[in-house]
Amino acid sequence: MERFVRGIPKAELHLHIEGSLEPAMVFALAAKNAVRLAYPSIEALREAYRFENLQSFLDIYYAGADVLRTEDDFYLMTLAYLERAQHDGVVHVEIFFDPQTHTLRGISYAAVVQGISRALSQGQQRLGISYRLIPCFLRHLSAEDAMRTFEQALPLRKLIHGFGLDSSESGNPPAKFAEVFARARAAGFPVVAHAGEEGPPEYIQQALDILQVARIDHGVRCEADPALVERLARTQVPLTVCPLSNIKLKVFDRLEDHNLKRLLDRGLCVTVNSDDPAYFGGYIADNLLAVQQALHLSHADIAQLAANSIRASFLDQSEQAPLLARIDVYASAH
Ligand code: ADE
Ligand code: ZN
């Protein structure tokens, strides 16, 4: 099963590139950029990765991102992620980043985008991994700040393929960002939003109705509203689920309690992703293997999750078709 899971072609659609910054790289970049860290060693930093909820994670995650200072730092971080992803059978990635985390520290939007894009473009050429790049608005900041950040993205629009919404969910409903999402859609960008990670089903509904998202990031709390589950099954709006993240942030107590298999069996377009792999204890194949074991997923379930990840991506039909065919060939040969 482990070889099957790792080898099956798949897309990763919910990955915050700043969340791929491994403790060793935090220390290496801190030394290079003369940044003082609050932890004395790599081990001490890793020890601090015990979270009570989303906010307790975000506090450490934003502090970790402070070591990223130059275009080259973003390039190296992204390249390291792509090499890991290739090892896990990833053939397509849609990567999130948080521009405001960096522009608020005086780093230019262009340096961030150009560093990440340079690695993505090399990843496509050398590793055969296609990509999309999706900046997210930080929902704990104001709608006005999001609008200014959207405007900073426009000169770089050739390197950007959509917009997302992340950070502290509770108390920051999708409706707060109606205007900037309307502008992003009017400019031709597909949009996504984190909703129903810690927040209520109502936030998922707002993301669908007001932000008009193409996918819901997380969405696992939809189950509290049966009509919403029915709607997600009927419309096939994908959920980008992140099982190990959900355990680390105490959305579910144990992986055995996770609702991924129920949602899959109910016919929702569920995908498996790693969210912030350096913080949550695993990359995409680790996430798939962990849920496979905890929820007794079959080979057919894994193939379904892989096919869902391609269908849920922003690749067009002509790009999806050969990848779906590869999954079929792979699954029937195993
Ligand atoms: N930013 C990085 N990871 C996140 C998550 N799981 N939820 C919200 N914002 C995030
Ligand atoms: Zn996320």
Tab-separated table of N, CA, C and O in Angstrom, residues 80-184:
chain	number	residue	atom	x	y	z
A	80	ALA	N	12.884	23.186	-2.429
A	80	ALA	CA	12.947	22.079	-1.454
A	80	ALA	C	11.591	21.381	-1.373
A	80	ALA	O	11.513	20.142	-1.333
A	81	TYR	N	10.501	22.169	-1.378
A	81	TYR	CA	9.164	21.565	-1.348
A	81	TYR	C	8.930	20.705	-2.597
A	81	TYR	O	8.427	19.580	-2.521
A	82	LEU	N	9.295	21.242	-3.763
A	82	LEU	CA	9.009	20.525	-5.019
A	82	LEU	C	9.751	19.191	-5.073
A	82	LEU	O	9.222	18.198	-5.582
A	83	GLU	N	10.969	19.163	-4.523
A	83	GLU	CA	11.711	17.901	-4.514
A	83	GLU	C	11.011	16.866	-3.624
A	83	GLU	O	10.900	15.699	-3.981
A	84	ARG	N	10.505	17.318	-2.482
A	84	ARG	CA	9.729	16.423	-1.606
A	84	ARG	C	8.465	15.948	-2.316
A	84	ARG	O	8.074	14.788	-2.208
A	85	ALA	N	7.798	16.882	-2.989
A	85	ALA	CA	6.530	16.555	-3.650
A	85	ALA	C	6.758	15.501	-4.735
A	85	ALA	O	5.975	14.560	-4.877
A	86	GLN	N	7.838	15.673	-5.490
A	86	GLN	CA	8.100	14.704	-6.553
A	86	GLN	C	8.280	13.295	-5.972
A	86	GLN	O	7.789	12.316	-6.526
A	87	HIS	N	8.955	13.227	-4.842
A	87	HIS	CA	9.169	11.955	-4.155
A	87	HIS	C	7.833	11.301	-3.771
A	87	HIS	O	7.731	10.076	-3.651
A	88	ASP	N	6.801	12.130	-3.591
A	88	ASP	CA	5.464	11.648	-3.206
A	88	ASP	C	4.537	11.435	-4.402
A	88	ASP	O	3.324	11.278	-4.216
A	89	GLY	N	5.067	11.494	-5.618
A	89	GLY	CA	4.230	11.235	-6.798
A	89	GLY	C	3.389	12.421	-7.254
A	89	GLY	O	2.450	12.255	-8.037
A	90	VAL	N	3.728	13.612	-6.778
A	90	VAL	CA	2.955	14.806	-7.165
A	90	VAL	C	3.343	15.240	-8.583
A	90	VAL	O	4.519	15.402	-8.885
A	91	VAL	N	2.330	15.407	-9.431
A	91	VAL	CA	2.581	15.820	-10.822
A	91	VAL	C	2.093	17.245	-11.093
A	91	VAL	O	2.391	17.815	-12.142
A	92	HIS	N	1.316	17.799	-10.148
A	92	HIS	CA	0.787	19.161	-10.323
A	92	HIS	C	0.584	19.774	-8.936
A	92	HIS	O	0.072	19.098	-8.041
A	93	VAL	N	0.993	21.048	-8.782
A	93	VAL	CA	0.810	21.720	-7.486
A	93	VAL	C	0.108	23.063	-7.680
A	93	VAL	O	0.324	23.748	-8.677
A	94	GLU	N	-0.728	23.401	-6.713
A	94	GLU	CA	-1.313	24.741	-6.659
A	94	GLU	C	-0.936	25.292	-5.289
A	94	GLU	O	-1.452	24.847	-4.264
A	95	ILE	N	0.011	26.224	-5.316
A	95	ILE	CA	0.695	26.652	-4.100
A	95	ILE	C	0.128	27.968	-3.580
A	95	ILE	O	-0.035	28.927	-4.336
A	96	PHE	N	-0.158	28.009	-2.283
A	96	PHE	CA	-0.560	29.260	-1.613
A	96	PHE	C	0.669	29.975	-1.066
A	96	PHE	O	1.636	29.335	-0.628
A	97	PHE	N	0.585	31.301	-1.037
A	97	PHE	CA	1.508	32.070	-0.204
A	97	PHE	C	0.744	33.250	0.362
A	97	PHE	O	-0.341	33.589	-0.111
A	98	ASP	N	1.314	33.862	1.422
A	98	ASP	CA	0.652	34.961	2.150
A	98	ASP	C	1.427	36.256	1.910
A	98	ASP	O	2.331	36.597	2.690
A	99	PRO	N	1.105	37.004	0.856
A	99	PRO	CA	1.911	38.205	0.561
A	99	PRO	C	1.989	39.188	1.720
A	99	PRO	O	3.057	39.763	1.973
A	100	GLN	N	0.881	39.374	2.461
A	100	GLN	CA	0.893	40.392	3.527
A	100	GLN	C	1.888	40.065	4.650
A	100	GLN	O	2.430	40.976	5.276
A	101	THR	N	2.125	38.768	4.877
A	101	THR	CA	3.111	38.372	5.897
A	101	THR	C	4.480	38.960	5.561
A	101	THR	O	5.283	39.229	6.453
A	102	HIS	N	4.737	39.156	4.294
A	102	HIS	CA	6.056	39.617	3.846
A	102	HIS	C	6.069	41.116	3.543
A	102	HIS	O	7.004	41.812	3.930
A	103	THR	N	5.029	41.621	2.890
A	103	THR	CA	5.023	43.062	2.561
A	103	THR	C	4.966	43.892	3.849
A	103	THR	O	5.573	44.955	3.914
A	104	LEU	N	4.302	43.371	4.891
A	104	LEU	CA	4.254	44.098	6.177
A	104	LEU	C	5.629	44.185	6.822
A	104	LEU	O	5.866	45.017	7.687
A	105	ARG	N	6.564	43.307	6.408
A	105	ARG	CA	7.932	43.340	6.939
A	105	ARG	C	8.870	44.101	5.997
A	105	ARG	O	10.088	44.064	6.159
A	106	GLY	N	8.297	44.732	4.968
A	106	GLY	CA	9.106	45.559	4.070
A	106	GLY	C	9.715	44.793	2.910
A	106	GLY	O	10.582	45.304	2.202
A	107	ILE	N	9.260	43.555	2.686
A	107	ILE	CA	9.760	42.777	1.541
A	107	ILE	C	8.802	43.004	0.371
A	107	ILE	O	7.586	43.021	0.560
A	108	SER	N	9.351	43.190	-0.825
A	108	SER	CA	8.469	43.556	-1.938
A	108	SER	C	7.677	42.346	-2.423
A	108	SER	O	8.161	41.208	-2.418
A	109	TYR	N	6.448	42.621	-2.843
A	109	TYR	CA	5.575	41.585	-3.401
A	109	TYR	C	6.307	40.899	-4.554
A	109	TYR	O	6.288	39.667	-4.691
A	110	ALA	N	6.989	41.701	-5.372
A	110	ALA	CA	7.658	41.154	-6.562
A	110	ALA	C	8.743	40.145	-6.170
A	110	ALA	O	8.879	39.090	-6.808
A	111	ALA	N	9.525	40.440	-5.116
A	111	ALA	CA	10.604	39.525	-4.710
A	111	ALA	C	10.017	38.169	-4.299
A	111	ALA	O	10.554	37.107	-4.651
A	112	VAL	N	8.901	38.210	-3.581
A	112	VAL	CA	8.259	36.965	-3.119
A	112	VAL	C	7.776	36.146	-4.321
A	112	VAL	O	8.105	34.955	-4.470
A	113	VAL	N	7.013	36.805	-5.193
A	113	VAL	CA	6.419	36.101	-6.340
A	113	VAL	C	7.509	35.601	-7.293
A	113	VAL	O	7.443	34.476	-7.794
A	114	GLN	N	8.517	36.436	-7.520
A	114	GLN	CA	9.550	36.039	-8.478
A	114	GLN	C	10.392	34.882	-7.940
A	114	GLN	O	10.763	33.975	-8.696
A	115	GLY	N	10.669	34.874	-6.644
A	115	GLY	CA	11.438	33.764	-6.065
A	115	GLY	C	10.669	32.456	-6.149
A	115	GLY	O	11.214	31.427	-6.576
A	116	ILE	N	9.406	32.493	-5.757
A	116	ILE	CA	8.581	31.271	-5.805
A	116	ILE	C	8.420	30.815	-7.264
A	116	ILE	O	8.573	29.627	-7.583
A	117	SER	N	8.146	31.760	-8.158
A	117	SER	CA	7.885	31.416	-9.566
A	117	SER	C	9.114	30.831	-10.247
A	117	SER	O	8.991	29.939	-11.091
A	118	ARG	N	10.285	31.346	-9.898
A	118	ARG	CA	11.518	30.822	-10.503
A	118	ARG	C	11.670	29.340	-10.151
A	118	ARG	O	12.004	28.525	-11.011
A	119	ALA	N	11.384	28.977	-8.908
A	119	ALA	CA	11.464	27.565	-8.512
A	119	ALA	C	10.375	26.743	-9.205
A	119	ALA	O	10.633	25.624	-9.663
A	120	LEU	N	9.159	27.285	-9.279
A	120	LEU	CA	8.057	26.542	-9.908
A	120	LEU	C	8.368	26.263	-11.372
A	120	LEU	O	8.111	25.162	-11.884
A	121	SER	N	8.919	27.250	-12.041
A	121	SER	CA	9.241	27.087	-13.453
A	121	SER	C	10.351	26.038	-13.640
A	121	SER	O	10.274	25.182	-14.530
A	122	GLN	N	11.341	26.053	-12.762
A	122	GLN	CA	12.382	25.004	-12.821
A	122	GLN	C	11.814	23.638	-12.470
A	122	GLN	O	12.204	22.628	-13.047
A	123	GLY	N	10.885	23.612	-11.524
A	123	GLY	CA	10.240	22.348	-11.135
A	123	GLY	C	9.490	21.740	-12.316
A	123	GLY	O	9.466	20.519	-12.492
A	124	GLN	N	8.860	22.619	-13.100
A	124	GLN	CA	8.144	22.128	-14.289
A	124	GLN	C	9.147	21.522	-15.285
A	124	GLN	O	8.950	20.417	-15.787
A	125	GLN	N	10.243	22.246	-15.531
A	125	GLN	CA	11.221	21.774	-16.523
A	125	GLN	C	11.976	20.540	-16.054
A	125	GLN	O	12.147	19.589	-16.813
A	126	ARG	N	12.443	20.551	-14.800
A	126	ARG	CA	13.347	19.480	-14.356
A	126	ARG	C	12.623	18.311	-13.708
A	126	ARG	O	13.108	17.186	-13.749
A	127	LEU	N	11.504	18.604	-13.021
A	127	LEU	CA	10.815	17.539	-12.277
A	127	LEU	C	9.485	17.153	-12.917
A	127	LEU	O	8.823	16.235	-12.446
A	128	GLY	N	9.080	17.892	-13.960
A	128	GLY	CA	7.830	17.573	-14.647
A	128	GLY	C	6.595	17.878	-13.819
A	128	GLY	O	5.544	17.270	-14.023
A	129	ILE	N	6.698	18.824	-12.876
A	129	ILE	CA	5.545	19.184	-12.038
A	129	ILE	C	4.942	20.495	-12.559
A	129	ILE	O	5.590	21.543	-12.517
A	130	SER	N	3.702	20.426	-13.065
A	130	SER	CA	3.023	21.652	-13.507
A	130	SER	C	2.511	22.400	-12.282
A	130	SER	O	2.470	21.846	-11.180
A	131	TYR	N	2.123	23.662	-12.469
A	131	TYR	CA	1.811	24.453	-11.268
A	131	TYR	C	0.849	25.604	-11.532
A	131	TYR	O	0.667	26.050	-12.665
A	132	ARG	N	0.260	26.082	-10.445
A	132	ARG	CA	-0.457	27.356	-10.371
A	132	ARG	C	0.002	28.014	-9.075
A	132	ARG	O	0.368	27.320	-8.111
A	133	LEU	N	-0.053	29.342	-9.013
A	133	LEU	CA	0.366	30.087	-7.815
A	133	LEU	C	-0.796	30.964	-7.336
A	133	LEU	O	-1.373	31.719	-8.129
A	134	ILE	N	-1.140	30.846	-6.050
A	134	ILE	CA	-2.349	31.479	-5.496
A	134	ILE	C	-2.021	32.275	-4.230
A	134	ILE	O	-1.818	31.689	-3.165
A	135	PRO	N	-1.940	33.607	-4.323
A	135	PRO	CA	-1.797	34.393	-3.088
A	135	PRO	C	-3.093	34.358	-2.277
A	135	PRO	O	-4.184	34.359	-2.841
A	136	CYS	N	-2.938	34.328	-0.949
A	136	CYS	CA	-4.105	34.361	-0.056
A	136	CYS	C	-4.147	35.697	0.691
A	136	CYS	O	-3.100	36.210	1.093
A	137	PHE	N	-5.335	36.205	0.892
A	137	PHE	CA	-5.520	37.367	1.771
A	137	PHE	C	-5.594	36.870	3.208
A	137	PHE	O	-6.230	35.843	3.482
A	138	LEU	N	-4.943	37.607	4.112
A	138	LEU	CA	-4.999	37.262	5.541
A	138	LEU	C	-6.296	37.827	6.120
A	138	LEU	O	-6.489	39.041	6.170
A	139	ARG	N	-7.164	36.929	6.568
A	139	ARG	CA	-8.513	37.364	6.966
A	139	ARG	C	-8.533	38.066	8.317
A	139	ARG	O	-9.535	38.713	8.648
A	140	HIS	N	-7.435	37.967	9.126
A	140	HIS	CA	-7.430	38.712	10.394
A	140	HIS	C	-7.103	40.185	10.151
A	140	HIS	O	-7.277	41.006	11.043
A	141	LEU	N	-6.632	40.514	8.940
A	141	LEU	CA	-6.398	41.924	8.598
A	141	LEU	C	-7.647	42.482	7.919
A	141	LEU	O	-8.593	41.749	7.632
A	142	SER	N	-7.635	43.805	7.648
A	142	SER	CA	-8.869	44.446	7.178
A	142	SER	C	-9.143	44.157	5.703
A	142	SER	O	-8.239	43.784	4.937
A	143	ALA	N	-10.395	44.389	5.309
A	143	ALA	CA	-10.786	44.272	3.902
A	143	ALA	C	-10.033	45.304	3.060
A	143	ALA	O	-9.681	45.036	1.907
A	144	GLU	N	-9.751	46.471	3.645
A	144	GLU	CA	-9.020	47.523	2.909
A	144	GLU	C	-7.596	47.054	2.628
A	144	GLU	O	-7.057	47.280	1.547
A	145	ASP	N	-6.981	46.421	3.614
A	145	ASP	CA	-5.624	45.903	3.413
A	145	ASP	C	-5.608	44.834	2.311
A	145	ASP	O	-4.679	44.774	1.499
A	146	ALA	N	-6.652	43.993	2.305
A	146	ALA	CA	-6.749	42.972	1.249
A	146	ALA	C	-6.850	43.640	-0.118
A	146	ALA	O	-6.199	43.206	-1.084
A	147	MET	N	-7.637	44.710	-0.201
A	147	MET	CA	-7.808	45.401	-1.491
A	147	MET	C	-6.480	46.014	-1.961
A	147	MET	O	-6.112	45.898	-3.129
A	148	ARG	N	-5.748	46.636	-1.035
A	148	ARG	CA	-4.428	47.189	-1.405
A	148	ARG	C	-3.488	46.081	-1.873
A	148	ARG	O	-2.727	46.251	-2.829
A	149	THR	N	-3.564	44.936	-1.207
A	149	THR	CA	-2.696	43.810	-1.562
A	149	THR	C	-3.073	43.249	-2.935
A	149	THR	O	-2.201	42.877	-3.734
A	150	PHE	N	-4.374	43.217	-3.210
A	150	PHE	CA	-4.832	42.791	-4.543
A	150	PHE	C	-4.249	43.714	-5.615
A	150	PHE	O	-3.756	43.259	-6.660
A	151	GLU	N	-4.267	45.009	-5.342
A	151	GLU	CA	-3.755	45.966	-6.339
A	151	GLU	C	-2.247	45.809	-6.555
A	151	GLU	O	-1.753	45.963	-7.675
A	152	GLN	N	-1.535	45.437	-5.480
A	152	GLN	CA	-0.085	45.185	-5.632
A	152	GLN	C	0.181	43.956	-6.499
A	152	GLN	O	1.259	43.838	-7.093
A	153	ALA	N	-0.787	43.044	-6.544
A	153	ALA	CA	-0.590	41.808	-7.324
A	153	ALA	C	-0.772	42.053	-8.823
A	153	ALA	O	-0.219	41.302	-9.642
A	154	LEU	N	-1.529	43.086	-9.183
A	154	LEU	CA	-1.916	43.244	-10.587
A	154	LEU	C	-0.741	43.387	-11.551
A	154	LEU	O	-0.755	42.773	-12.621
A	155	PRO	N	0.312	44.134	-11.205
A	155	PRO	CA	1.454	44.192	-12.143
A	155	PRO	C	2.135	42.832	-12.329
A	155	PRO	O	2.874	42.653	-13.297
A	156	LEU	N	1.887	41.900	-11.402
A	156	LEU	CA	2.523	40.573	-11.467
A	156	LEU	C	1.535	39.518	-11.957
A	156	LEU	O	1.760	38.312	-11.794
A	157	ARG	N	0.434	39.962	-12.554
A	157	ARG	CA	-0.680	39.056	-12.807
A	157	ARG	C	-0.316	37.878	-13.697
A	157	ARG	O	-0.946	36.824	-13.611
A	158	LYS	N	0.700	38.030	-14.538
A	158	LYS	CA	1.094	36.909	-15.417
A	158	LYS	C	1.625	35.722	-14.597
A	158	LYS	O	1.650	34.587	-15.085
A	159	LEU	N	2.069	35.984	-13.367
A	159	LEU	CA	2.648	34.918	-12.537
A	159	LEU	C	1.639	34.376	-11.513
A	159	LEU	O	1.983	33.510	-10.713
A	160	ILE	N	0.411	34.916	-11.532
A	160	ILE	CA	-0.589	34.575	-10.503
A	160	ILE	C	-1.830	33.986	-11.170
A	160	ILE	O	-2.269	34.467	-12.211
A	161	HIS	N	-2.363	32.918	-10.553
A	161	HIS	CA	-3.427	32.162	-11.229
A	161	HIS	C	-4.731	32.091	-10.451
A	161	HIS	O	-5.635	31.340	-10.843
A	162	GLY	N	-4.837	32.795	-9.332
A	162	GLY	CA	-6.066	32.765	-8.551
A	162	GLY	C	-5.811	33.474	-7.236
A	162	GLY	O	-4.685	33.934	-6.989
A	163	PHE	N	-6.860	33.586	-6.405
A	163	PHE	CA	-6.701	34.202	-5.081
A	163	PHE	C	-7.393	33.340	-4.043
A	163	PHE	O	-8.380	32.660	-4.340
A	164	GLY	N	-6.861	33.391	-2.807
A	164	GLY	CA	-7.420	32.603	-1.715
A	164	GLY	C	-7.579	33.433	-0.452
A	164	GLY	O	-7.264	34.636	-0.421
A	165	LEU	N	-8.076	32.797	0.594
A	165	LEU	CA	-8.332	33.458	1.883
A	165	LEU	C	-7.919	32.509	2.992
A	165	LEU	O	-8.376	31.363	3.026
A	166	ASP	N	-7.036	32.981	3.895
A	166	ASP	CA	-6.595	32.099	4.987
A	166	ASP	C	-6.386	32.891	6.271
A	166	ASP	O	-6.831	34.021	6.385
A	167	SER	N	-5.701	32.283	7.249
A	167	SER	CA	-5.455	32.828	8.593
A	167	SER	C	-6.660	32.615	9.515
A	167	SER	O	-7.470	31.720	9.254
A	168	SER	N	-6.751	33.414	10.581
A	168	SER	CA	-7.672	33.138	11.701
A	168	SER	C	-9.139	33.159	11.270
A	168	SER	O	-9.679	34.226	10.966
A	169	GLU	N	-9.782	31.993	11.292
A	169	GLU	CA	-11.134	31.903	10.714
A	169	GLU	C	-12.216	32.485	11.631
A	169	GLU	O	-13.048	33.268	11.176
A	170	SER	N	-12.183	32.084	12.924
A	170	SER	CA	-13.267	32.490	13.817
A	170	SER	C	-13.361	34.013	13.915
A	170	SER	O	-12.358	34.683	14.168
A	171	GLY	N	-14.541	34.545	13.690
A	171	GLY	CA	-14.747	35.994	13.776
A	171	GLY	C	-14.388	36.748	12.509
A	171	GLY	O	-14.576	37.970	12.444
A	172	ASN	N	-13.867	36.040	11.503
A	172	ASN	CA	-13.512	36.682	10.225
A	172	ASN	C	-14.217	35.965	9.076
A	172	ASN	O	-13.598	35.212	8.313
A	173	PRO	N	-15.516	36.179	8.924
A	173	PRO	CA	-16.305	35.438	7.933
A	173	PRO	C	-15.923	35.823	6.501
A	173	PRO	O	-15.443	36.937	6.265
A	174	PRO	N	-16.151	34.920	5.574
A	174	PRO	CA	-15.873	35.224	4.165
A	174	PRO	C	-16.518	36.528	3.690
A	174	PRO	O	-15.916	37.266	2.893
A	175	ALA	N	-17.722	36.832	4.177
A	175	ALA	CA	-18.446	38.025	3.712
A	175	ALA	C	-17.634	39.310	3.883
A	175	ALA	O	-17.800	40.272	3.127
A	176	LYS	N	-16.714	39.320	4.860
A	176	LYS	CA	-15.854	40.492	5.079
A	176	LYS	C	-15.058	40.854	3.818
A	176	LYS	O	-14.684	42.003	3.627
A	177	PHE	N	-14.822	39.859	2.954
A	177	PHE	CA	-13.955	40.070	1.785
A	177	PHE	C	-14.726	40.017	0.463
A	177	PHE	O	-14.156	39.765	-0.593
A	178	ALA	N	-16.057	40.300	0.546
A	178	ALA	CA	-16.906	40.218	-0.653
A	178	ALA	C	-16.357	41.090	-1.784
A	178	ALA	O	-16.279	40.663	-2.941
A	179	GLU	N	-15.929	42.315	-1.443
A	179	GLU	CA	-15.568	43.280	-2.483
A	179	GLU	C	-14.284	42.873	-3.219
A	179	GLU	O	-14.234	42.891	-4.456
A	180	VAL	N	-13.265	42.497	-2.471
A	180	VAL	CA	-11.999	42.161	-3.134
A	180	VAL	C	-12.141	40.867	-3.948
A	180	VAL	O	-11.569	40.738	-5.038
A	181	PHE	N	-12.946	39.941	-3.451
A	181	PHE	CA	-13.162	38.713	-4.230
A	181	PHE	C	-13.948	39.018	-5.509
A	181	PHE	O	-13.678	38.422	-6.560
A	182	ALA	N	-14.914	39.939	-5.435
A	182	ALA	CA	-15.665	40.320	-6.646
A	182	ALA	C	-14.703	40.930	-7.668
A	182	ALA	O	-14.786	40.637	-8.866
A	183	ARG	N	-13.771	41.743	-7.203
A	183	ARG	CA	-12.796	42.343	-8.133
A	183	ARG	C	-11.879	41.286	-8.738
A	183	ARG	O	-11.553	41.338	-9.916
A	184	ALA	N	-11.455	40.337	-7.909
A	184	ALA	CA	-10.573	39.274	-8.416
A	184	ALA	C	-11.297	38.451	-9.481
A	184	ALA	O	-10.734	38.157	-10.544
